[in-house]
Amino acid sequence: MNIRDTLKKNSDFRRLYSRGKSAVTPFMVVYCRHNPTDHNRVGYTVSTKLGNAVTRNRARRRLREIYRLNLPSMNKGYDIVVVARRKCVEAKYQKVDAAFVGACTELGIIEKQEQ
């Protein structure tokens, strides 16, 4: 499985927005839906409202890294879209990471870990 299995088509994003489940955090909105493959595909949306190109690319890189590090604990067979929100730009990395894990747990992509 390649970590870089991404969603690129507008129709894939629209399908997730309309038919997928969503979880909202102050830093991002995560949409997910089952796909017919045995691996996850992911897409990122960072609006121009968040800032200039440097700011948007930094937010996108952070979201990609958070996804990459959490991939081993995620269930397979999902299409995922992560939409960055304004607070994602100024927030500390650990808070954004915790929000992503919380959203994925809410959607059932990551199983709850017993302590």
mmCIF file of C-alpha atoms in Angstrom:
data_model
loop_
_atom_site.group_PDB
_atom_site.id
_atom_site.type_symbol
_atom_site.label_atom_id
_atom_site.label_comp_id
_atom_site.label_asym_id
_atom_site.label_seq_id
_atom_site.Cartn_x
_atom_site.Cartn_y
_atom_site.Cartn_z
ATOM 1 C CA MET A 1 0.000 0.000 0.000
ATOM 2 C CA ASN A 2 1.243 3.445 -0.916
ATOM 3 C CA ILE A 3 0.737 6.198 1.663
ATOM 4 C CA ARG A 4 0.220 8.620 -1.181
ATOM 5 C CA ASP A 5 -3.078 7.107 -2.355
ATOM 6 C CA THR A 6 -4.895 10.386 -2.724
ATOM 7 C CA LEU A 7 -8.265 11.618 -3.877
ATOM 8 C CA LYS A 8 -7.870 13.969 -6.805
ATOM 9 C CA LYS A 9 -11.156 14.034 -8.680
ATOM 10 C CA ASN A 10 -13.747 16.654 -7.845
ATOM 11 C CA SER A 11 -16.439 13.973 -8.055
ATOM 12 C CA ASP A 12 -14.750 11.982 -5.265
ATOM 13 C CA PHE A 13 -14.680 15.039 -3.000
ATOM 14 C CA ARG A 14 -18.318 15.876 -3.776
ATOM 15 C CA ARG A 15 -19.418 12.293 -3.075
ATOM 16 C CA LEU A 16 -17.781 12.419 0.349
ATOM 17 C CA TYR A 17 -19.260 15.811 1.168
ATOM 18 C CA SER A 18 -22.776 14.687 0.280
ATOM 19 C CA ARG A 19 -22.863 11.017 1.337
ATOM 20 C CA GLY A 20 -20.017 10.616 3.813
ATOM 21 C CA LYS A 21 -20.047 10.851 7.595
ATOM 22 C CA SER A 22 -18.359 13.870 9.143
ATOM 23 C CA ALA A 23 -16.734 14.860 12.400
ATOM 24 C CA VAL A 24 -16.105 18.506 13.254
ATOM 25 C CA THR A 25 -13.320 19.871 15.446
ATOM 26 C CA PRO A 26 -12.148 23.465 15.944
ATOM 27 C CA PHE A 27 -9.160 22.720 13.694
ATOM 28 C CA MET A 28 -10.626 20.610 10.891
ATOM 29 C CA VAL A 29 -13.600 18.747 9.481
ATOM 30 C CA VAL A 30 -13.027 15.084 8.608
ATOM 31 C CA TYR A 31 -15.309 13.305 6.127
ATOM 32 C CA CYS A 32 -15.152 9.560 5.563
ATOM 33 C CA ARG A 33 -16.884 6.846 3.592
ATOM 34 C CA HIS A 34 -16.156 3.192 2.834
ATOM 35 C CA ASN A 35 -14.442 2.477 -0.468
ATOM 36 C CA PRO A 36 -14.249 -0.832 -2.379
ATOM 37 C CA THR A 37 -10.464 -1.165 -1.974
ATOM 38 C CA ASP A 38 -8.388 -2.600 0.864
ATOM 39 C CA HIS A 39 -6.552 0.661 1.537
ATOM 40 C CA ASN A 40 -7.344 4.236 2.491
ATOM 41 C CA ARG A 41 -7.416 7.144 0.080
ATOM 42 C CA VAL A 42 -7.097 10.653 1.449
ATOM 43 C CA GLY A 43 -7.622 14.197 0.176
ATOM 44 C CA TYR A 44 -6.959 17.580 1.748
ATOM 45 C CA THR A 45 -8.773 20.881 1.321
ATOM 46 C CA VAL A 46 -7.194 24.135 2.457
ATOM 47 C CA SER A 47 -9.129 27.238 1.449
ATOM 48 C CA THR A 48 -7.608 30.522 0.348
ATOM 49 C CA LYS A 49 -9.423 32.065 3.328
ATOM 50 C CA LEU A 50 -6.706 30.590 5.571
ATOM 51 C CA GLY A 51 -3.966 32.788 4.153
ATOM 52 C CA ASN A 52 -1.390 33.042 1.415
ATOM 53 C CA ALA A 53 0.219 30.072 -0.372
ATOM 54 C CA VAL A 54 2.944 29.659 2.231
ATOM 55 C CA THR A 55 0.392 29.425 5.048
ATOM 56 C CA ARG A 56 -1.865 27.029 3.149
ATOM 57 C CA ASN A 57 1.009 24.746 2.175
ATOM 58 C CA ARG A 58 2.279 24.648 5.751
ATOM 59 C CA ALA A 59 -1.169 23.656 7.007
ATOM 60 C CA ARG A 60 -1.430 20.986 4.289
ATOM 61 C CA ARG A 61 2.022 19.571 5.156
ATOM 62 C CA ARG A 62 1.083 19.347 8.828
ATOM 63 C CA LEU A 63 -2.155 17.519 8.021
ATOM 64 C CA ARG A 64 -0.313 15.074 5.747
ATOM 65 C CA GLU A 65 2.231 14.316 8.459
ATOM 66 C CA ILE A 66 -0.480 13.777 11.074
ATOM 67 C CA TYR A 67 -2.235 11.348 8.724
ATOM 68 C CA ARG A 68 1.037 9.526 7.938
ATOM 69 C CA LEU A 69 1.919 9.020 11.603
ATOM 70 C CA ASN A 70 -1.576 7.787 12.508
ATOM 71 C CA LEU A 71 -1.962 5.500 9.480
ATOM 72 C CA PRO A 72 -0.786 2.279 11.222
ATOM 73 C CA SER A 73 -3.592 2.535 13.790
ATOM 74 C CA MET A 74 -6.314 3.290 11.221
ATOM 75 C CA ASN A 75 -8.797 0.821 9.773
ATOM 76 C CA LYS A 76 -8.442 0.163 6.053
ATOM 77 C CA GLY A 77 -10.934 0.695 3.243
ATOM 78 C CA TYR A 78 -11.968 4.325 3.685
ATOM 79 C CA ASP A 79 -12.000 7.463 1.586
ATOM 80 C CA ILE A 80 -11.085 10.397 3.832
ATOM 81 C CA VAL A 81 -11.182 14.137 3.207
ATOM 82 C CA VAL A 82 -9.648 16.548 5.722
ATOM 83 C CA VAL A 83 -10.806 20.169 5.477
ATOM 84 C CA ALA A 84 -8.591 22.611 7.364
ATOM 85 C CA ARG A 85 -10.202 25.373 9.391
ATOM 86 C CA ARG A 86 -8.745 28.739 10.376
ATOM 87 C CA LYS A 87 -7.564 27.603 13.836
ATOM 88 C CA CYS A 88 -5.452 24.879 12.209
ATOM 89 C CA VAL A 89 -2.984 27.522 11.033
ATOM 90 C CA GLU A 90 -2.101 28.975 14.452
ATOM 91 C CA ALA A 91 -2.581 25.866 16.612
ATOM 92 C CA LYS A 92 0.175 23.761 18.097
ATOM 93 C CA TYR A 93 0.917 20.501 16.326
ATOM 94 C CA GLN A 94 -0.076 18.342 19.325
ATOM 95 C CA LYS A 95 -3.536 19.905 19.513
ATOM 96 C CA VAL A 96 -4.171 19.384 15.804
ATOM 97 C CA ASP A 97 -2.956 15.785 16.097
ATOM 98 C CA ALA A 98 -5.239 15.115 19.066
ATOM 99 C CA ALA A 99 -8.171 16.649 17.184
ATOM 100 C CA PHE A 100 -7.522 14.431 14.147
ATOM 101 C CA VAL A 101 -7.358 11.289 16.299
ATOM 102 C CA GLY A 102 -10.534 12.331 18.108
ATOM 103 C CA ALA A 103 -12.399 12.941 14.857
ATOM 104 C CA CYS A 104 -11.245 9.613 13.395
ATOM 105 C CA THR A 105 -12.254 7.806 16.578
ATOM 106 C CA GLU A 106 -15.697 9.429 16.398
ATOM 107 C CA LEU A 107 -16.059 8.233 12.787
ATOM 108 C CA GLY A 108 -14.837 4.709 13.594
ATOM 109 C CA ILE A 109 -11.666 4.941 11.499
ATOM 110 C CA ILE A 110 -9.454 4.552 14.584
ATOM 111 C CA GLU A 111 -10.496 2.158 17.331
ATOM 112 C CA LYS A 112 -10.686 3.518 20.859
ATOM 113 C CA GLN A 113 -7.617 2.560 22.845
ATOM 114 C CA GLU A 114 -8.181 1.201 26.338
ATOM 115 C CA GLN A 115 -6.001 2.641 29.090
#
